[in-house]
CSV table of C-alpha atoms in Angstrom, one decimal:
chain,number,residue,atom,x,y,z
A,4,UNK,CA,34.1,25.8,21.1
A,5,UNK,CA,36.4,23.1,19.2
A,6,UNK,CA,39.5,21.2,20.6
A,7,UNK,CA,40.4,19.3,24.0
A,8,UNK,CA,42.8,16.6,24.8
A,9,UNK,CA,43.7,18.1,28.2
A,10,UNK,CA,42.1,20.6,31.0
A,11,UNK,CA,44.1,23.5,29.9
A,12,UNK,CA,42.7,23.4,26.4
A,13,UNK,CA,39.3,23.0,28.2
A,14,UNK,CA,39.0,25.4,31.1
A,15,UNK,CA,40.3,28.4,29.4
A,16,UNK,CA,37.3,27.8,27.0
A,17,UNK,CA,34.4,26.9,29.8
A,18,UNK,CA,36.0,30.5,31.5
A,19,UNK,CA,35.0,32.0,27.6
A,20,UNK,CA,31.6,30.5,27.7
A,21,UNK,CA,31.1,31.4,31.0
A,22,UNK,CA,32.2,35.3,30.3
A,23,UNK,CA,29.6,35.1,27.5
A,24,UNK,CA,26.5,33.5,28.9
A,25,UNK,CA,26.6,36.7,31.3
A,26,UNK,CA,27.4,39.7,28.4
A,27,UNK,CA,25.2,37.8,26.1
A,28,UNK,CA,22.3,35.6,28.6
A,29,UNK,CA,20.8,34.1,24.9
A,30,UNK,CA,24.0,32.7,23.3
A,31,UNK,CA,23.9,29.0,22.0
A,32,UNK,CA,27.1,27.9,22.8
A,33,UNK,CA,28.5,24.0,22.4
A,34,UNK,CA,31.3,22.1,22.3
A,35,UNK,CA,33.0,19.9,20.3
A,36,UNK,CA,36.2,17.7,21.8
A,37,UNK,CA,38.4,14.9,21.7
A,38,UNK,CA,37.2,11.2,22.8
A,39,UNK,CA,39.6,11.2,25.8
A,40,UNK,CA,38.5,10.7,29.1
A,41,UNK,CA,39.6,14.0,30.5
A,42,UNK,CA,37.3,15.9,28.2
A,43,UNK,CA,34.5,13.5,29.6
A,44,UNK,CA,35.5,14.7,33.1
A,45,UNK,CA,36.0,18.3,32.7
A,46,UNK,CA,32.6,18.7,30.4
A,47,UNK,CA,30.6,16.3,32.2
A,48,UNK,CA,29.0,19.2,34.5
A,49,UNK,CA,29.5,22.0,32.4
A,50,UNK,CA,25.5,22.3,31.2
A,51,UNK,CA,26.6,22.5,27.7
A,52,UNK,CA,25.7,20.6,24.6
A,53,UNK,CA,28.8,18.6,24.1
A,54,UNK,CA,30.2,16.4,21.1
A,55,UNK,CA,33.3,14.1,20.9
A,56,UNK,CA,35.0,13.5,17.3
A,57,UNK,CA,37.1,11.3,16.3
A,58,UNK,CA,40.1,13.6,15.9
A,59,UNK,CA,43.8,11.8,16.4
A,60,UNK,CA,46.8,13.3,17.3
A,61,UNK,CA,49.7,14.0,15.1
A,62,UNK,CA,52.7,11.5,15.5
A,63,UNK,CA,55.9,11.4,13.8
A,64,UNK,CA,55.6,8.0,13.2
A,65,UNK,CA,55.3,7.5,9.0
A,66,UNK,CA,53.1,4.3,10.6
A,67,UNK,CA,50.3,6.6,12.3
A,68,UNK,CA,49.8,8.5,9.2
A,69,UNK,CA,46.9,6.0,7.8
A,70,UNK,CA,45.1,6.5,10.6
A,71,UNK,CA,45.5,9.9,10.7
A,72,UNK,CA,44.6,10.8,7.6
A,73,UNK,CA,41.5,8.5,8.2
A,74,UNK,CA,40.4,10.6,11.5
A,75,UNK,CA,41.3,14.2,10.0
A,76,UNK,CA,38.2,12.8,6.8
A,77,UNK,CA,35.8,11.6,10.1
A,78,UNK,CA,36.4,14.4,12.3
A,79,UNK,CA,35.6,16.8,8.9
A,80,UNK,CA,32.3,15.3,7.9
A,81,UNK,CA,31.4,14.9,11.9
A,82,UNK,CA,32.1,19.1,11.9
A,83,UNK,CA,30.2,19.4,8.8
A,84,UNK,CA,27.1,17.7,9.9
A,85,UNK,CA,27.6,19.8,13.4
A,86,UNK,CA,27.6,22.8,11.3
A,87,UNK,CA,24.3,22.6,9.3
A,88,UNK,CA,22.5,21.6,12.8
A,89,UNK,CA,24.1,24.1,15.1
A,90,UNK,CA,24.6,27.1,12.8
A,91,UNK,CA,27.4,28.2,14.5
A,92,UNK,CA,28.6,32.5,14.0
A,93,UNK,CA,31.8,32.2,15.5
A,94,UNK,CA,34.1,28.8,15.8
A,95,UNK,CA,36.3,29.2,18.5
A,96,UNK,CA,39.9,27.0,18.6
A,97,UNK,CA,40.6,26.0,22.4
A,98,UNK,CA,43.9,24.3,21.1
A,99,UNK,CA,45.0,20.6,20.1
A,100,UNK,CA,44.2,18.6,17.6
A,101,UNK,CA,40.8,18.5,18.6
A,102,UNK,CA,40.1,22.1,17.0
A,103,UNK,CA,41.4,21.6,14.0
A,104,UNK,CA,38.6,20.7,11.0
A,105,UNK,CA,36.1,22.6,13.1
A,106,UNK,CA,38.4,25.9,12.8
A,107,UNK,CA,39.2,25.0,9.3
A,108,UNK,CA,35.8,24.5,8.1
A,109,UNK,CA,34.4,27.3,10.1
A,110,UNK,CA,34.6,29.7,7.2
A,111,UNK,CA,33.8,27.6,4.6
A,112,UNK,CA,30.1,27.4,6.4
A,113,UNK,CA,29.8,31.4,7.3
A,114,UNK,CA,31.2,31.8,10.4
A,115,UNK,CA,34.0,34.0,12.1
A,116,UNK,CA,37.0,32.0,13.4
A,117,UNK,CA,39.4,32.7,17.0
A,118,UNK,CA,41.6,30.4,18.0
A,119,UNK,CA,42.7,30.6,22.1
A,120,UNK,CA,46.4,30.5,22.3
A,121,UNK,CA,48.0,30.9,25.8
A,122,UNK,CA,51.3,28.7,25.2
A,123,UNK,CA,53.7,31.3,24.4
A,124,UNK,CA,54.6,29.1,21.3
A,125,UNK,CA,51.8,28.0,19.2
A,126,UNK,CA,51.3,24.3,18.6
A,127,UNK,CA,51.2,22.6,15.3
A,128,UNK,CA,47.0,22.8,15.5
A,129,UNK,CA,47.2,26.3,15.9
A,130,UNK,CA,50.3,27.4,13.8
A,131,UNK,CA,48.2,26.1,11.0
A,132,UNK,CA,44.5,27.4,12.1
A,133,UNK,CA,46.2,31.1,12.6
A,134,UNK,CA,46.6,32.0,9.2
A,135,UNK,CA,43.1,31.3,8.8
A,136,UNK,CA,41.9,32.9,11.6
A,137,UNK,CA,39.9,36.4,12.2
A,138,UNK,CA,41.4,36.9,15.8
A,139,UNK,CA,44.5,35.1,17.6
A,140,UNK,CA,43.8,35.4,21.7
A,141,UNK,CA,47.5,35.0,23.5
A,142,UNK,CA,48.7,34.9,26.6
A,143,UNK,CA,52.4,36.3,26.3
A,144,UNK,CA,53.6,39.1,24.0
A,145,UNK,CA,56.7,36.9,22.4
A,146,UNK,CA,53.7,35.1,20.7
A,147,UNK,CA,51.8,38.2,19.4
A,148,UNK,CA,54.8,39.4,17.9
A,149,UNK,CA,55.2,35.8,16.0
A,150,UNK,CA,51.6,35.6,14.9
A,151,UNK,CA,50.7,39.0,13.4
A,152,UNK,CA,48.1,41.2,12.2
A,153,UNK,CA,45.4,38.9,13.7
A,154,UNK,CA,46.9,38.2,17.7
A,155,UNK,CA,46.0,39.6,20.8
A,156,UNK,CA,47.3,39.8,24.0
A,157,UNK,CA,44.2,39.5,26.6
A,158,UNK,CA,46.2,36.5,28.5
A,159,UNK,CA,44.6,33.1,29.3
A,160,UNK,CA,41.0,32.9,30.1
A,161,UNK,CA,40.5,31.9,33.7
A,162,UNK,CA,37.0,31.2,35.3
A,163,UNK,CA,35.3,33.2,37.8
A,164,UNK,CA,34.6,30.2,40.1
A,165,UNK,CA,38.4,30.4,41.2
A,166,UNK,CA,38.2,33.5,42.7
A,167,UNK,CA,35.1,32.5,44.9
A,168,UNK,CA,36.5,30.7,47.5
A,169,UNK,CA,37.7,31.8,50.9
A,170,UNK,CA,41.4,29.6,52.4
A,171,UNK,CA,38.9,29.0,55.2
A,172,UNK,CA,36.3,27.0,52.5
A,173,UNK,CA,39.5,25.4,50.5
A,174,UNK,CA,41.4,24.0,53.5
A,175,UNK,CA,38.1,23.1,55.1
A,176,UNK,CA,37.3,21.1,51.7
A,177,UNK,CA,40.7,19.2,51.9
A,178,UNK,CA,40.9,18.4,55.6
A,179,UNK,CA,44.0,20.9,56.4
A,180,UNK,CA,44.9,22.2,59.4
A,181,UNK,CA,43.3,26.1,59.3
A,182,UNK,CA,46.4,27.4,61.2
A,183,UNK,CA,48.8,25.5,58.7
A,184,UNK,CA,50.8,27.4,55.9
A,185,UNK,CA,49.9,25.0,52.9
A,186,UNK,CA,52.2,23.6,49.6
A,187,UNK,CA,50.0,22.7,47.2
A,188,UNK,CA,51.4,19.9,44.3
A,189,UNK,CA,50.2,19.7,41.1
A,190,UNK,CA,50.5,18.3,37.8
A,191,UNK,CA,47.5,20.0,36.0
A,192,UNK,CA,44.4,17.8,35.2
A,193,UNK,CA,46.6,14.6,34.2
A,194,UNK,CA,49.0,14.5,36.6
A,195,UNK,CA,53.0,14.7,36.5
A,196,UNK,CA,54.8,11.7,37.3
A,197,UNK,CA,58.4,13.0,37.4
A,198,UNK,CA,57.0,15.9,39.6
A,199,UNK,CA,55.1,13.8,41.9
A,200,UNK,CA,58.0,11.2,42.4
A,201,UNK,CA,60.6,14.9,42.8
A,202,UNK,CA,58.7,16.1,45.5
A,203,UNK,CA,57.8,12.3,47.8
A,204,UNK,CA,61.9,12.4,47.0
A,205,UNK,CA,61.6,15.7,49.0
A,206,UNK,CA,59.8,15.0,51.9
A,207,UNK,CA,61.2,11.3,52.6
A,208,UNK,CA,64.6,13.2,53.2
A,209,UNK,CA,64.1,16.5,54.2
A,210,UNK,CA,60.5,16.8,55.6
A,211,UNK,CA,58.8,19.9,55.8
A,212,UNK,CA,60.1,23.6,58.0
A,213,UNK,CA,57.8,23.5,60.5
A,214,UNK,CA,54.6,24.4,61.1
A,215,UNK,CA,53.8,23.4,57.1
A,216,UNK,CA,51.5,20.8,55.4
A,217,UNK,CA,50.6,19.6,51.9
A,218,UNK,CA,48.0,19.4,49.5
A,219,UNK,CA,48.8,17.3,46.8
A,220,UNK,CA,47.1,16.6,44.1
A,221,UNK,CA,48.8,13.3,42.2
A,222,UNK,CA,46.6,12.8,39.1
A,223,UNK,CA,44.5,9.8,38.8
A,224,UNK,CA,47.1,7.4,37.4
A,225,UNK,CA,49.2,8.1,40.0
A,226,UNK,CA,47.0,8.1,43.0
A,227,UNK,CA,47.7,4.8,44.3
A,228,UNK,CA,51.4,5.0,44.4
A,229,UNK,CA,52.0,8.2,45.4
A,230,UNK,CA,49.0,7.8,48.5
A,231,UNK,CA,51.5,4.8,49.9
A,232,UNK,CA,54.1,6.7,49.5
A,233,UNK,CA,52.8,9.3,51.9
A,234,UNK,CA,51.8,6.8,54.5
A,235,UNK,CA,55.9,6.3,55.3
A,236,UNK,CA,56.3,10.0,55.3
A,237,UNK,CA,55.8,11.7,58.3
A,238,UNK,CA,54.2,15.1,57.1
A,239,UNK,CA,50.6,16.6,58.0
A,240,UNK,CA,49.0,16.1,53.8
A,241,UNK,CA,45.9,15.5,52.2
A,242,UNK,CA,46.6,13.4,49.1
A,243,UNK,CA,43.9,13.7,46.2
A,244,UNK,CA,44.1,12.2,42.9
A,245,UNK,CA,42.3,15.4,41.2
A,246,UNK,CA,40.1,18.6,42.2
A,247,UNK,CA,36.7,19.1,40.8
A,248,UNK,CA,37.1,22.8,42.3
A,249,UNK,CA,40.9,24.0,41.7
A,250,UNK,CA,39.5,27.3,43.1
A,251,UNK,CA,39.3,25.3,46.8
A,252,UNK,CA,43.6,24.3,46.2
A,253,UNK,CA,44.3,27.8,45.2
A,254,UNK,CA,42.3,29.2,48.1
A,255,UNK,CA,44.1,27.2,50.7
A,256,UNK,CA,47.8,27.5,49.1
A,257,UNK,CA,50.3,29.8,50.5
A,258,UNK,CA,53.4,28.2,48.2
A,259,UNK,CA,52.7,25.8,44.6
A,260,UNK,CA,54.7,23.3,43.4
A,261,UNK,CA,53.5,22.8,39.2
A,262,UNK,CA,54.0,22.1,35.9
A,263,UNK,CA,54.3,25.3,33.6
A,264,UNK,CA,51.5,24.7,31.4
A,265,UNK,CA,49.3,27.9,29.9
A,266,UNK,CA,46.3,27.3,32.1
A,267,UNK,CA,48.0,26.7,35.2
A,268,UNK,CA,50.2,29.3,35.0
A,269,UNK,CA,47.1,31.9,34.6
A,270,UNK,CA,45.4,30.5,37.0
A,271,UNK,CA,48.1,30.9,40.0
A,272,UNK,CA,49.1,34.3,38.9
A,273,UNK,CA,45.1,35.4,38.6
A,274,UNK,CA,45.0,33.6,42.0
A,275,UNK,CA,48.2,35.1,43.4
A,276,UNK,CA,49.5,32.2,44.8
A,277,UNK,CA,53.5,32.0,44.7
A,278,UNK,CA,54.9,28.9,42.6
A,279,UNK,CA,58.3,27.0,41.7
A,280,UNK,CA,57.7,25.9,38.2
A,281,UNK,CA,58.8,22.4,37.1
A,282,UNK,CA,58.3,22.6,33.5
A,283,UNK,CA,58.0,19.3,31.4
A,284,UNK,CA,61.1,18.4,29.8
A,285,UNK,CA,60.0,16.6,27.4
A,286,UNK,CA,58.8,19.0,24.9
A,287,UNK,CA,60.8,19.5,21.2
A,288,UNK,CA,60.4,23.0,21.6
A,289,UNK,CA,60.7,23.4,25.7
A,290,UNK,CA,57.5,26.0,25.7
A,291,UNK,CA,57.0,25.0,28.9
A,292,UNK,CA,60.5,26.4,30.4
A,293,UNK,CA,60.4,29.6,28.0
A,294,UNK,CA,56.9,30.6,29.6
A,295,UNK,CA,58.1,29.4,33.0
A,296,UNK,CA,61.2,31.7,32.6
A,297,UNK,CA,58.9,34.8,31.5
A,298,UNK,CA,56.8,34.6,35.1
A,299,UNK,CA,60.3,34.3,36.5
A,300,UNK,CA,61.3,37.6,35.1
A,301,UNK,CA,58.7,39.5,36.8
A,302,UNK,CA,59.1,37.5,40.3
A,303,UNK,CA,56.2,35.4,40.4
A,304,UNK,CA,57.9,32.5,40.8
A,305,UNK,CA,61.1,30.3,40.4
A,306,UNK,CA,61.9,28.0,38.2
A,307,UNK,CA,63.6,24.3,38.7
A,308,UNK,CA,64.5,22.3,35.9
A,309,UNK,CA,62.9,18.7,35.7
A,310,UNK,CA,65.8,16.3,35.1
A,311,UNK,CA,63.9,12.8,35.2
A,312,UNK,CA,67.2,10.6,34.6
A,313,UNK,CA,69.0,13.6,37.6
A,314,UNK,CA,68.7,12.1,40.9
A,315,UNK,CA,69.5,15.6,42.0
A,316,UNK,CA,66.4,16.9,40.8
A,317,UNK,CA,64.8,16.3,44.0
A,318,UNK,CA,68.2,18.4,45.8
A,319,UNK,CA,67.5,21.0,43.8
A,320,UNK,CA,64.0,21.4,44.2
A,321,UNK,CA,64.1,20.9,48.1
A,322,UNK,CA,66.6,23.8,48.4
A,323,UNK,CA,64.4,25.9,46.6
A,324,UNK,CA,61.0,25.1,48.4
A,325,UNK,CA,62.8,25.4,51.7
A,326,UNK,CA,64.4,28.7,51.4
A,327,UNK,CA,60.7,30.3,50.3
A,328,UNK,CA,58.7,28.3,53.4
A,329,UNK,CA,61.5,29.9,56.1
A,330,UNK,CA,61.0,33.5,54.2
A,331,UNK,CA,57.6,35.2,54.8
A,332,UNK,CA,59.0,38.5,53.1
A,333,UNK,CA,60.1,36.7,49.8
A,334,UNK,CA,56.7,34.7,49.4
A,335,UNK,CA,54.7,38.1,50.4
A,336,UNK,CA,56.7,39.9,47.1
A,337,UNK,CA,55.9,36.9,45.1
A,338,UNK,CA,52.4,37.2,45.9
A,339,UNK,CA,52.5,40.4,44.7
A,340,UNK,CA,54.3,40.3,42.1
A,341,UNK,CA,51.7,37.3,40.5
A,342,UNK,CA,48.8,39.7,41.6
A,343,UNK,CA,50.3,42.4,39.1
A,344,UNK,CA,50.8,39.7,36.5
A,345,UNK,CA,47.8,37.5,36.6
A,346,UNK,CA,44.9,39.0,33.9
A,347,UNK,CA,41.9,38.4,35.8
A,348,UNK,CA,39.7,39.6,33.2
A,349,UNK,CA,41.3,37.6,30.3
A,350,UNK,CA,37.7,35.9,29.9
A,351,UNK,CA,35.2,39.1,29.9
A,352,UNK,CA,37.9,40.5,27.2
A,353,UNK,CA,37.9,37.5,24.8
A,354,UNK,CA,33.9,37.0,25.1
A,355,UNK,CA,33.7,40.7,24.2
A,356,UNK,CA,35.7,39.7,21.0
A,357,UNK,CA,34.3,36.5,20.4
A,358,UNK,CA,30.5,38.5,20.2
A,359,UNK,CA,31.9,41.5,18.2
A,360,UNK,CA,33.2,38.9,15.5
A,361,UNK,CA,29.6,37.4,15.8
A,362,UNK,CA,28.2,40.7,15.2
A,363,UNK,CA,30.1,41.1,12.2
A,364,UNK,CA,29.2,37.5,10.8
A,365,UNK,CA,25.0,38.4,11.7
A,366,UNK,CA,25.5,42.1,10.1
A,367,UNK,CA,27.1,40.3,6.8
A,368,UNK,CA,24.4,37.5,6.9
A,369,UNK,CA,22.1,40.7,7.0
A,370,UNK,CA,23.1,42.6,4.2
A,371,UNK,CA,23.3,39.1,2.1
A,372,UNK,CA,19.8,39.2,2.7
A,373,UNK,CA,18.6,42.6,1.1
A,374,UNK,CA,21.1,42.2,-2.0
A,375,UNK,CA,19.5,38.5,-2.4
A,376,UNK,CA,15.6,39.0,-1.1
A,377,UNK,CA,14.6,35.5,-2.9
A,378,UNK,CA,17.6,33.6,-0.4
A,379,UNK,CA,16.2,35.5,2.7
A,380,UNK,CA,16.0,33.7,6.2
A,381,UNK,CA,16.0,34.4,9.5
A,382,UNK,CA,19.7,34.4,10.8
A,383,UNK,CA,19.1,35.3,13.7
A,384,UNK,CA,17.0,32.2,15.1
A,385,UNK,CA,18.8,29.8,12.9
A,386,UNK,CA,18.2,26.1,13.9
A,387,UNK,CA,20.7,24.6,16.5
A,388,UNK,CA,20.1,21.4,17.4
A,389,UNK,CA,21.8,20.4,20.6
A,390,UNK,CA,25.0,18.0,19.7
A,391,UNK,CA,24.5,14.1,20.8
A,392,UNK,CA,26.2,13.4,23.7
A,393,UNK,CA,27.1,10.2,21.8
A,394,UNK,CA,28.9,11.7,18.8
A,395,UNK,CA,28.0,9.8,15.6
A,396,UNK,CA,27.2,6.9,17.1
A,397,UNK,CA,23.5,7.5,16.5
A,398,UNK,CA,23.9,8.1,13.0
C-alpha cells in the first residue's frame, strides 16, 4: 500500500487491507507513506508494518523543482530497497504523491500494480501511474470512462468499523443529548477553516431550530479558536478537534455539514447519513464541486458553494441547513437516497482484485520456474522483512 498525505488517501487503503486480511488471513501487507504527521496519526494503530519516504509534493514553483527532483531519486532507491526486503506481488496506489515511485517501480521488480482512485478526476500522481497500471479502482463512472481499458467502478473503499456502531454508542462517545437530533461538522482528517468559520458564522446569528445540537469536529489546527468561539454561542455542541472513530460521528448524525472529498463522501453515503456539501474552492480543476454535484443528482445531498472572500456564504448555508432540520420528510428521502448510493462493499470488491492480480503475478513467478529450473525459488514464502518504523534513518 503506497501513498498518503491525507486520511482519504489512507482510510480507503486500511478499509483494502482490512477486506484482505479476512479473504486472505496469511497476506503480508505494509505500507509505505508520506512523512506528514497525519499519516503518523492515522497508521499509528493500524498493526501494520509501516514506512515513511521522503516523497515531496509537486509545486508549480520552477524554485521547488531541485528539491523535487532530489526526493523523487530518495523516495526511488527508499522503494527499491523496500522491494528486495518485502517482496511485494501487488503494489497498490492509495493516491498522492506519496504512491508514486513505489507504483512506478512496482513492475520493474515483478509485481502487479492498482492504483485506488475515488476522486472523480484523477490527480497528477495518478494520471501518470494509470497508464502503467494493471487495474484502475474508481469511485464515479465519469472517471472510468476517462481512464480506460484498465478502470473499474467498485466505488471508494470504506471500513467495516463504521458500520459497527449504534447512535446510542456515538452520541454516548461525544457527550450528546440521546433525545437530540444531531449536525455533525467536518472538514475530513485536516480540518476546513473556511467551513468551520461558515458554520460558527451560522450559529452566532441564527442558532439552531429547536430541539437540535452539534457535533463538530474542527481539525486540530483549528481547535482552539473555533472551541472559544462556541463558548459565546448559545447551542447544546460537543466540540472535538478530530475522531479516532468517525464510525461514532456517523452513528450519532442525523444531518452533515462536509467537505466533498472522495473518502468522505463514501463514507456518509455507505453510512446513510444526509449531507450539504461545501466543496473546497480552491482546487484548479474544482473535483471537489463536480463529485459534490454527482451525489446531488441522485438526492443525497445538497450542495453550497464555499465563497471564502463571500460574506454571504454563511446566508447561504444557514438557509439551507435550516430548511432540512424543520423537514423530517426531506432528510428521511435523503437518507435513502445515500443508502442506494453508498457501495458498502467497495473494500471486499477491490481485495478480491487486489488477490486475483496477486494470483496472476505467483502463477507467472511459477511457470518462470519450470522454464528456468537452475533460477528456481520458493515464491511463495519470499522474504519480507517488516519495514522500519524509522524509514532510512537506520541505514
Amino acid at each position: 500500500m503506497a501513498g498518503g498525505g491525507t486520511g482519504g488517501h489512507l482510510y480507503p487503503g486500511l478499509a483494502v487491507a482490512e477486506a484482505i486480511r479476512t479473504l486472505q488471513p496469511e497476506a503480508a501487507i505494509a505500507f509505505s507513506c508520506t512523512r506528514r504527521p497525519i499519516d503518523r496519526q492515522v497508521l499509528a494503530a493500524c498493526g501494520y508494518a509501516v514506512t515513511p519516504t521522503s516523497a515531496r509534493p509537486f509545486r508549480l514553483a520552477p524554485w521547488t523543482w531541485p528539491a523535487l527532483a532530489v526526493s523523487l531519486v530518495r523516495s526511488g532507491n527508499q522503494a527499491r530497497r523496500r522491494f528486495r526486503e518485502f517482496c511485494p506481488d501487488v503494489v497498490l496506489g492509495l493516491g498522492g504523491y506519496g504512491s508514486y515511485a513505489p507504483v512506478r517501480l512496482g513492475r520493474k521488480y515483478g509485481a502487479a500494480t492498482a492504483v485506488l482512485n475515488p476522486d472523480i478526476v484523477p490527480g497528477r500522481a495518478n494520471r501518470r501511474l494509470a497508464k502503467r497500471s494493471d487495474r484502475i479502482f474508481c469511485q464515479f463512472e465519469e472517471t472510468v470512462a476517462l481512464l480506460g481499458d484498465g478502470a473499474r467502478l467498485t466505488g471508494c473503499p470504506v471500513r467495516p468499523s463504521l458500520f459497527a456502531c449504534t447512535r446510542t454508542e456515538g452520541r454516548e462517545a461525544f457527550g450528546l443529548d440521546a433525545d437530540r437530533p444531531t449536525l455533525l461538522v467536518t472538514g475530513a482528517s485536516l480540518g476546513a477553516r473556511t467551513v468551520n468559520r461558515a458554520v460558527v458564522a451560522m450559529l452566532r446569528q441564527r442558532g439552531l431550530p429547536e430541539g437540535w445540537q452539534v457535533l463538530h469536529l474542527t481539525g486540530r489546527g483549528e481547535y482552539e479558536e473555533v472551541s472559544a468561539s462556541y463558548e459565546a454561542i448559545s447551542v447544546p455542541a460537543a466540540v472535538r478537534p478530530y475522531a479516532d472513530r468517525m464510525g461514532l460521528a456517523y452513528a450519532a448524525a442525523d444531518l452533515a455539514v462536509a467537505r466533498a472529498g472522495a473518502s468522505t463522501i463514501a463514507e456518509l453515503l455507505a453510512a446513510a447519513v444526509p449531507a450539504v456539501f461545501m466543496p473546497y474552492p480552491f482546487h484548479r480543476d474544482r473535483h471537489q464541486m463536480r463529485q459534490a454535484r454527482a451525489v446531488e443528482a441522485t438526492g443525497a445531498a445538497i450542495v453550497v458553494e464555499d465563497r471564502p472572500d463571500d460574506p454571504g456564504t454563511w446566508a447561504r448555508l444557514a438557509e439551507t441547513v435550516a430548511a432540512l432540520m424543520t423537514d423530517p420528510g426531506r432528510l428521511a428521502s435523503m437518507r435513502q437516497s445515500a443508502r442506494a448510493t453508498g457501495r458498502r462493499g467497495a473494500a471486499d470488491e477491490v481485495a478480491r482484485q487486489v488477490l486475483e492480480l496477486a494470483d496472476g503475478v505467483t502463477a507467472r513467478r511459477h511457470a518462470e520456474m519450470e522454464a528456468n529450473p537452475a533460477d528456481r525459488r520458493d515464491v511463495d514464502t519470499a522474504a519480507r522483512a517488516p519495514y522500519t518504523p524509522s524509514g532510512d534513518a537506520e541505514r
